[in-house]
XYZ file of N, CA and C in Angstrom:
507
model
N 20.847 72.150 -45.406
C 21.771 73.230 -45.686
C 21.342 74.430 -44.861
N 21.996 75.093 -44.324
C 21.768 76.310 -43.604
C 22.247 77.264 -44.146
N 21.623 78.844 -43.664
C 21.807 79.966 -44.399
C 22.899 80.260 -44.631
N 23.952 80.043 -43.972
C 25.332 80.776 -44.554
C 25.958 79.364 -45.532
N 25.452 77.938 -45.560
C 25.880 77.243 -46.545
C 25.253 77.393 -47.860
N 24.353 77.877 -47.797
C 23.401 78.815 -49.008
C 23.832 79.191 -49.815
N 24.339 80.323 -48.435
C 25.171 81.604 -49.466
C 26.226 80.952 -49.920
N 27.358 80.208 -49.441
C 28.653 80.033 -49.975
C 28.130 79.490 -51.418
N 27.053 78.829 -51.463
C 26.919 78.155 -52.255
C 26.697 79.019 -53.915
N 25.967 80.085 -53.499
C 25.315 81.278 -54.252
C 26.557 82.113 -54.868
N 27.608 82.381 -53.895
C 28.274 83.654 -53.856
C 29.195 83.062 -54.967
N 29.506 82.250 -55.023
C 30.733 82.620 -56.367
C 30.221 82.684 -57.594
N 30.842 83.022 -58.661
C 30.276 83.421 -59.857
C 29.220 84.415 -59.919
N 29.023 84.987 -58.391
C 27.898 86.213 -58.443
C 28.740 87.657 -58.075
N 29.704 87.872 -57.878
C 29.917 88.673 -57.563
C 31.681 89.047 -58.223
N 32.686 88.864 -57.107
C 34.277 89.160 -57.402
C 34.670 88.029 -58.714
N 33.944 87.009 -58.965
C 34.588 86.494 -60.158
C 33.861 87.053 -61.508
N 32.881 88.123 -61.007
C 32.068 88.601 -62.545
C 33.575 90.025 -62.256
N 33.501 90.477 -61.439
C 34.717 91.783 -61.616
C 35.832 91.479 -62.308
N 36.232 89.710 -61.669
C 37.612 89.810 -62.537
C 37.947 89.352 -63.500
N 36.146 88.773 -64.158
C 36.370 87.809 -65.766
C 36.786 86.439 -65.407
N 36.838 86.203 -64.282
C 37.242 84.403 -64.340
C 36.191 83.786 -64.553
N 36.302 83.356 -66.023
C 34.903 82.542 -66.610
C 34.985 80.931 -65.887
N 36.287 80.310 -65.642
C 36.281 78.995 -65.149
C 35.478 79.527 -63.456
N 35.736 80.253 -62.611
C 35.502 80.231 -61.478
C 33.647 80.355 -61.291
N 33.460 81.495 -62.650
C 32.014 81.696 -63.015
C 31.106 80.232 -63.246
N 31.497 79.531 -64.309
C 31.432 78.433 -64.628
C 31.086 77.222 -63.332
N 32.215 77.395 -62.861
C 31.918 76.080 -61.682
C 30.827 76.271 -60.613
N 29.933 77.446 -60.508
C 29.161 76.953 -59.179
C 27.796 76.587 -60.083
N 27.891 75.913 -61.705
C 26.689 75.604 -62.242
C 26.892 74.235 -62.683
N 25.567 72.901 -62.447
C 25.626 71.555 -62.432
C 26.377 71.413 -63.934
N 26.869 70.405 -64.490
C 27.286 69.836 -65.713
C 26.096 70.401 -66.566
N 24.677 69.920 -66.444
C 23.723 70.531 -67.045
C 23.107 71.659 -66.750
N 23.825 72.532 -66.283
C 22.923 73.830 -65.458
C 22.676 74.802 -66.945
N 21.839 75.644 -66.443
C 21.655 76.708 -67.902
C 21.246 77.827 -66.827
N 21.527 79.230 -67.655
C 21.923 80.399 -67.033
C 20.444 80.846 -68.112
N 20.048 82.004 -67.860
C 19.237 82.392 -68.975
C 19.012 84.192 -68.292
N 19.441 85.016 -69.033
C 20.413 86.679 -68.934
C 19.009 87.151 -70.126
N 17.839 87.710 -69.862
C 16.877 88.200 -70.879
C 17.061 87.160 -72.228
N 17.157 87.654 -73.744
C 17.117 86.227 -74.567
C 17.560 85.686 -74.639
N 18.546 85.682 -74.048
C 20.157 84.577 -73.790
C 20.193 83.431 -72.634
N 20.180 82.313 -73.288
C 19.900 80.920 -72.993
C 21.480 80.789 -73.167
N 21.923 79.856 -71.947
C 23.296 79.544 -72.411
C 23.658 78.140 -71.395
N 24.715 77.512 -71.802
C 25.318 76.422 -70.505
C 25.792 77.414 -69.005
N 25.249 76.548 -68.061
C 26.347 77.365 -67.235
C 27.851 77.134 -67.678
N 28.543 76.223 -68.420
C 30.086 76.183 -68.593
C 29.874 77.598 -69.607
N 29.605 77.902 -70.279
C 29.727 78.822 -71.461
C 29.403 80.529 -70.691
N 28.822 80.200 -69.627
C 28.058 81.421 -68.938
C 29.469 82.490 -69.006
N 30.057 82.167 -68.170
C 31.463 83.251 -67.846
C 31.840 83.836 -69.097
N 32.232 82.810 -70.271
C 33.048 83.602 -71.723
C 31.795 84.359 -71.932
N 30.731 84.131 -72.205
C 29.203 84.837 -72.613
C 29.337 86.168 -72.044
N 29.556 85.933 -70.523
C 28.734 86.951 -69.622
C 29.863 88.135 -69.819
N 31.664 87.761 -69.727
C 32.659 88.563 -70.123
C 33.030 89.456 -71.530
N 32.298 89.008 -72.226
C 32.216 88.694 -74.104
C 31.265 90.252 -73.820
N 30.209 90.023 -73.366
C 29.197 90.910 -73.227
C 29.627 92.333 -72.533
N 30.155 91.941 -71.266
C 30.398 93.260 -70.300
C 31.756 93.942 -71.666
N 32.581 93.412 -72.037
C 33.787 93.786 -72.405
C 33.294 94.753 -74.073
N 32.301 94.876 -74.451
C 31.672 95.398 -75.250
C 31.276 96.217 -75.151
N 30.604 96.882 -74.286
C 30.170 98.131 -74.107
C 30.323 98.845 -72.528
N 31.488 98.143 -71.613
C 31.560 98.806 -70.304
C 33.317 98.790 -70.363
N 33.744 99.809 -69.510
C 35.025 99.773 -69.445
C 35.181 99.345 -67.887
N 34.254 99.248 -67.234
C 34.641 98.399 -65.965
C 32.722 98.250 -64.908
N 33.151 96.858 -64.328
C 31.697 97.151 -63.730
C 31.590 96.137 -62.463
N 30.684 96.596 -61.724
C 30.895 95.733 -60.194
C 29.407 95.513 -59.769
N 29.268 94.092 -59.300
C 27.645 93.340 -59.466
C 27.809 93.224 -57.470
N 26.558 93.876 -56.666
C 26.510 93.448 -55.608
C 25.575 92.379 -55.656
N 25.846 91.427 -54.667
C 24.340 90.559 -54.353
C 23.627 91.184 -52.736
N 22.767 91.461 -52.432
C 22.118 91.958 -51.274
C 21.234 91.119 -50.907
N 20.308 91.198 -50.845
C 19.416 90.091 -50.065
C 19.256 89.023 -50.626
N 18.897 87.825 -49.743
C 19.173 86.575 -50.675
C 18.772 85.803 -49.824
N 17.624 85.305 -50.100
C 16.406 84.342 -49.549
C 16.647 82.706 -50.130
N 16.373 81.248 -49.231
C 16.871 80.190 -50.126
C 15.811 79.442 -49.143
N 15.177 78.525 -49.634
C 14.413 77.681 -49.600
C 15.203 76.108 -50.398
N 15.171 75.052 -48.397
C 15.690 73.968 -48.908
C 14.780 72.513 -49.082
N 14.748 71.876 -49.690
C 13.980 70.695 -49.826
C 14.774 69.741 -49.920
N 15.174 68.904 -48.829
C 16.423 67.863 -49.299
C 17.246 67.668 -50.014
N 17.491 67.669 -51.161
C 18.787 67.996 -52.201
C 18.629 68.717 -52.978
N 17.571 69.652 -53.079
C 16.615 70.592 -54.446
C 16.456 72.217 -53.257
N 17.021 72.815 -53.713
C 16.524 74.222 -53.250
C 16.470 75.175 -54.210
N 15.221 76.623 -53.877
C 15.092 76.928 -54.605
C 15.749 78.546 -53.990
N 16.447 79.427 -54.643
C 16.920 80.664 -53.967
C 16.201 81.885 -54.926
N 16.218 83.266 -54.321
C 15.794 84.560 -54.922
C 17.069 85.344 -54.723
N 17.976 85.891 -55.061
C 18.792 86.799 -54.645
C 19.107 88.355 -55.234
N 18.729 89.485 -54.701
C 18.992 90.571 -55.598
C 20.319 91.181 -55.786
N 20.633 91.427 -57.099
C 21.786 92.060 -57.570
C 21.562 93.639 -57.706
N 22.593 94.457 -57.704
C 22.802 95.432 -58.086
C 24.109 95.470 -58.611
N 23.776 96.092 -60.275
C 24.744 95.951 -60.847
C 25.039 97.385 -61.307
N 26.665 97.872 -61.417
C 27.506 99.545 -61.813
C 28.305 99.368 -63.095
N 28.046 99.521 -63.918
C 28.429 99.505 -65.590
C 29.391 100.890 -65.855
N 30.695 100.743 -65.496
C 31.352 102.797 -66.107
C 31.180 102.091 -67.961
N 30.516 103.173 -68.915
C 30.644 103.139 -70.311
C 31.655 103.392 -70.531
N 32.045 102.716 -71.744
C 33.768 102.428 -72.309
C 34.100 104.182 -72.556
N 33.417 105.067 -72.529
C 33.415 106.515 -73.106
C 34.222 106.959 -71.265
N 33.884 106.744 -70.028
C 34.076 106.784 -69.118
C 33.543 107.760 -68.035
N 32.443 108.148 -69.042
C 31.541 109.048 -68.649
C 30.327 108.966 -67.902
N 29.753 107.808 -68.175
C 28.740 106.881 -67.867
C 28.875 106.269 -66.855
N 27.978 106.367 -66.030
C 27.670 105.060 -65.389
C 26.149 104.286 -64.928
N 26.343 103.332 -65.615
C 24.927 102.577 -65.553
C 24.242 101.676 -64.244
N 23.674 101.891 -63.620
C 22.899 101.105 -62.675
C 21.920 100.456 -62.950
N 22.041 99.183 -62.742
C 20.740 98.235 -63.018
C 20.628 97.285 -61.477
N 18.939 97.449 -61.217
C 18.795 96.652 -60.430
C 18.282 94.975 -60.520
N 18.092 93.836 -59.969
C 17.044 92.302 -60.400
C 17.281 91.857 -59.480
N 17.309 90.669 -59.545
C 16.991 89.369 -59.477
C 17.964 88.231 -59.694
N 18.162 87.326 -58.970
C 18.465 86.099 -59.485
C 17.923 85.211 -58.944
N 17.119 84.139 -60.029
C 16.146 83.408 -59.260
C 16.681 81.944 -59.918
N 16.958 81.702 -59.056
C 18.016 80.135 -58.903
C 17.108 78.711 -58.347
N 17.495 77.317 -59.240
C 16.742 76.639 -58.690
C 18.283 75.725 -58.316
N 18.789 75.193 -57.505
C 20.122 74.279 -56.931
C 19.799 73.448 -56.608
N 20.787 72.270 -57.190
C 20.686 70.737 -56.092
C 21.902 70.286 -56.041
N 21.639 69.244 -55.050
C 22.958 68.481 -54.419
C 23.187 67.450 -54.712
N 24.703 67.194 -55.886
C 24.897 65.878 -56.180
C 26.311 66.083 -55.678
N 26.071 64.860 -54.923
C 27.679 64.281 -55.163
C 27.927 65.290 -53.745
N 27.487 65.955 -53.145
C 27.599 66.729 -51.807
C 27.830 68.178 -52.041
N 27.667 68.392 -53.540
C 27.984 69.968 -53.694
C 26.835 70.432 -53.653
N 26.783 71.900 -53.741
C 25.526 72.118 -54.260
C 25.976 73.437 -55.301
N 24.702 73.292 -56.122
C 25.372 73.724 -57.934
C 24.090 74.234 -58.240
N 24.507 75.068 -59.439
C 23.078 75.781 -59.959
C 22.390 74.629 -61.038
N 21.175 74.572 -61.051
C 20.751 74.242 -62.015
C 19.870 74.810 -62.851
N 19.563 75.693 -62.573
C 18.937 76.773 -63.529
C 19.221 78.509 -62.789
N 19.662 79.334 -63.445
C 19.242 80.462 -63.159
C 18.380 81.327 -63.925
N 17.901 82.365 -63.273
C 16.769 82.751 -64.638
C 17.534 84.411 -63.951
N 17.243 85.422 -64.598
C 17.547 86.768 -63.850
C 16.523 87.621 -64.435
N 15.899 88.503 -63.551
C 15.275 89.780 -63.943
C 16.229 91.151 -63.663
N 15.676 92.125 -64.990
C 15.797 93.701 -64.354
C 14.556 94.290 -63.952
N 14.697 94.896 -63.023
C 13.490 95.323 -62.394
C 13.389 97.405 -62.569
N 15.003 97.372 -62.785
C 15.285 99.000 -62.646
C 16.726 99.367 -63.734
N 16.141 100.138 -64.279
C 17.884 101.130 -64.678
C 18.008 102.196 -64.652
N 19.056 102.652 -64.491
C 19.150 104.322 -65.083
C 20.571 104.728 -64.850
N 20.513 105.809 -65.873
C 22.325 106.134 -66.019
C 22.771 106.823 -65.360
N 23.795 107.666 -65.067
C 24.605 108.694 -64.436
C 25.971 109.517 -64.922
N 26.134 110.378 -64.195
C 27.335 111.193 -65.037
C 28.414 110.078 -64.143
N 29.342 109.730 -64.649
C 30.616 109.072 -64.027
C 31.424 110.051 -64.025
N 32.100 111.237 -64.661
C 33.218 111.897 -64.996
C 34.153 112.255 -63.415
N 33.007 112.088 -62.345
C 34.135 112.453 -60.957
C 34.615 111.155 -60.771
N 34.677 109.692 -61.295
C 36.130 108.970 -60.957
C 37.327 109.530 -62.044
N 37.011 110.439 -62.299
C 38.403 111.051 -63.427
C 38.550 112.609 -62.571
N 38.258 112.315 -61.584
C 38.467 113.955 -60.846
C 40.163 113.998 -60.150
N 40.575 112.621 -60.312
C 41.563 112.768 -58.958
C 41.216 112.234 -57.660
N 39.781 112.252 -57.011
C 39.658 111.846 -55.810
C 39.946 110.701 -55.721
N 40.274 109.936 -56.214
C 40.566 108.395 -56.245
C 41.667 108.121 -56.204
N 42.749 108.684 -56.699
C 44.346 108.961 -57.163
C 44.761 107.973 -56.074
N 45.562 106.890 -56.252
C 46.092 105.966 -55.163
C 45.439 104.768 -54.913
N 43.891 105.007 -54.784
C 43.406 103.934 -54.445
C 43.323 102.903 -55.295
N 43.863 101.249 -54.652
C 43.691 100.262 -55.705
C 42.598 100.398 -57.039
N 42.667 99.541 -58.198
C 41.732 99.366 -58.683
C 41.803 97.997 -58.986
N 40.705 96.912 -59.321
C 40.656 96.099 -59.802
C 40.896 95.561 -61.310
N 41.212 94.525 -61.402
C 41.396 93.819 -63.046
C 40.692 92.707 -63.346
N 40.614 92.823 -64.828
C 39.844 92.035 -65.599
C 40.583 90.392 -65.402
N 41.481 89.840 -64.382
C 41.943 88.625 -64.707
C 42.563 88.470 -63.424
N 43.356 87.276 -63.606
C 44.194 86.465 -61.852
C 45.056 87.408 -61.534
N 45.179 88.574 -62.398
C 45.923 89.312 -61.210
C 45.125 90.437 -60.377
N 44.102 90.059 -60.499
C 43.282 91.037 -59.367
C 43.725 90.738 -57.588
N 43.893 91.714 -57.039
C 44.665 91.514 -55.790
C 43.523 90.414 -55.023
N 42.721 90.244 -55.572
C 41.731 89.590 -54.790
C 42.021 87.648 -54.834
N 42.958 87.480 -55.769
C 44.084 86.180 -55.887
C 44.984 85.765 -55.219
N 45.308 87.180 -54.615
C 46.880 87.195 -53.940
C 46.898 86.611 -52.860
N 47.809 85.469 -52.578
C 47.979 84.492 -51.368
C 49.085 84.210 -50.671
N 50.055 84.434 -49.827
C 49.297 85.820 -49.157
C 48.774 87.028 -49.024
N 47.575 87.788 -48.872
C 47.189 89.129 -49.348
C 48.317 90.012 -48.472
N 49.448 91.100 -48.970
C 50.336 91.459 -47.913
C 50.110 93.036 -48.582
N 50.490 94.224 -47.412
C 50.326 95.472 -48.248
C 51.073 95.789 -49.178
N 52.233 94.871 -48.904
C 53.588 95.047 -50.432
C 53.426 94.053 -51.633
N 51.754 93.778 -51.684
C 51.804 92.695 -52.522
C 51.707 93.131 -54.076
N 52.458 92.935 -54.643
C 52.626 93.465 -56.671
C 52.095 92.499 -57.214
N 51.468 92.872 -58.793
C 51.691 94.428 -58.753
C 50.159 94.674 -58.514
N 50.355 95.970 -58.064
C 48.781 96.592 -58.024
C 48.345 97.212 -58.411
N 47.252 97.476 -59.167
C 46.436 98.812 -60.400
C 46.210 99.760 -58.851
N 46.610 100.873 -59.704
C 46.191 102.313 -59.230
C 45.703 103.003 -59.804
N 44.353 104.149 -59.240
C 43.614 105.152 -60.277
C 45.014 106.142 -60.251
């Protein structure tokens, strides 16, 4: 496997499908037996997405997970990856905004020609909060926003600039 088959392999369920709540899309890049494990929370990877959405939808009114560096080590059908997240939490109050930095430390193998998680483990390494109140300033006024589900423009096939409907701040 080579580095950018790595990543494809890594990138879903790490990033635009945690923004838009698609727990099936979350779900699929983990083996039949994969397990996710989020601090005391042990879970299936199938269960990961409703878990991980269940959770954000509780105490954030919107939030966006980068992955940045992302190191993978292959051993014939068994690799093992490190990848860091940075994750932006706005509090349901809309005042807030939370930054947390980690980890995702992934062990993957290849059945059947895919390659799938079979364990993830995640660390936080960093947090700390912030005033959010300037995305309620107006400076944003127009620009798309994203949604919690398939209608996030990030679905849309063909992506066109007249494509409906679209969230606006």
């Amino acid at each position: 496997m080579h580095g950018t088959e790595a990543q494809r392999a890594l990138k879903p369920g790490a990033d635009e499908e945690r923004a838009t709540h698609d727990a099936d899309l979350m779900a699929s890049v983990y083996a039949a037996d994969g397990i996710d494990e989020h601090g005391p929370d042990v879970n299936t990877g199938a269960a990961y997405g409703e878990w991980a959405n269940a959770r954000h939808s509780m105490v954030f009114a919107d939030h966006l997970h980068n992955i940045t560096t992302h190191t993978c080590e292959i051993d014939g059908d068994e690799a093992h990856a490190e990848s860091y997240v940075i994750g932006t939490m706005v509090g349901r109050d809309g005042r807030t905004l939370a930054f947390m930095g980690g980890r995702y430390l992934d062990r993957l193998e290849r059945r059947d020609g895919a390659w799938k998680i079979v364990l993830r483990r995640c660390t936080i390494e960093w947090a700390f909060t912030a005033d959010a109140s300037f995305q309620n300033s107006g400076a944003f006024k127009g620009f798309l926003k994203g949604t919690w589900d398939t209608g996030d423009l990030s679905y849309a096939r063909p992506l066109n600039l007249d494509t409906e409907p679209a969230v606006r701040w």
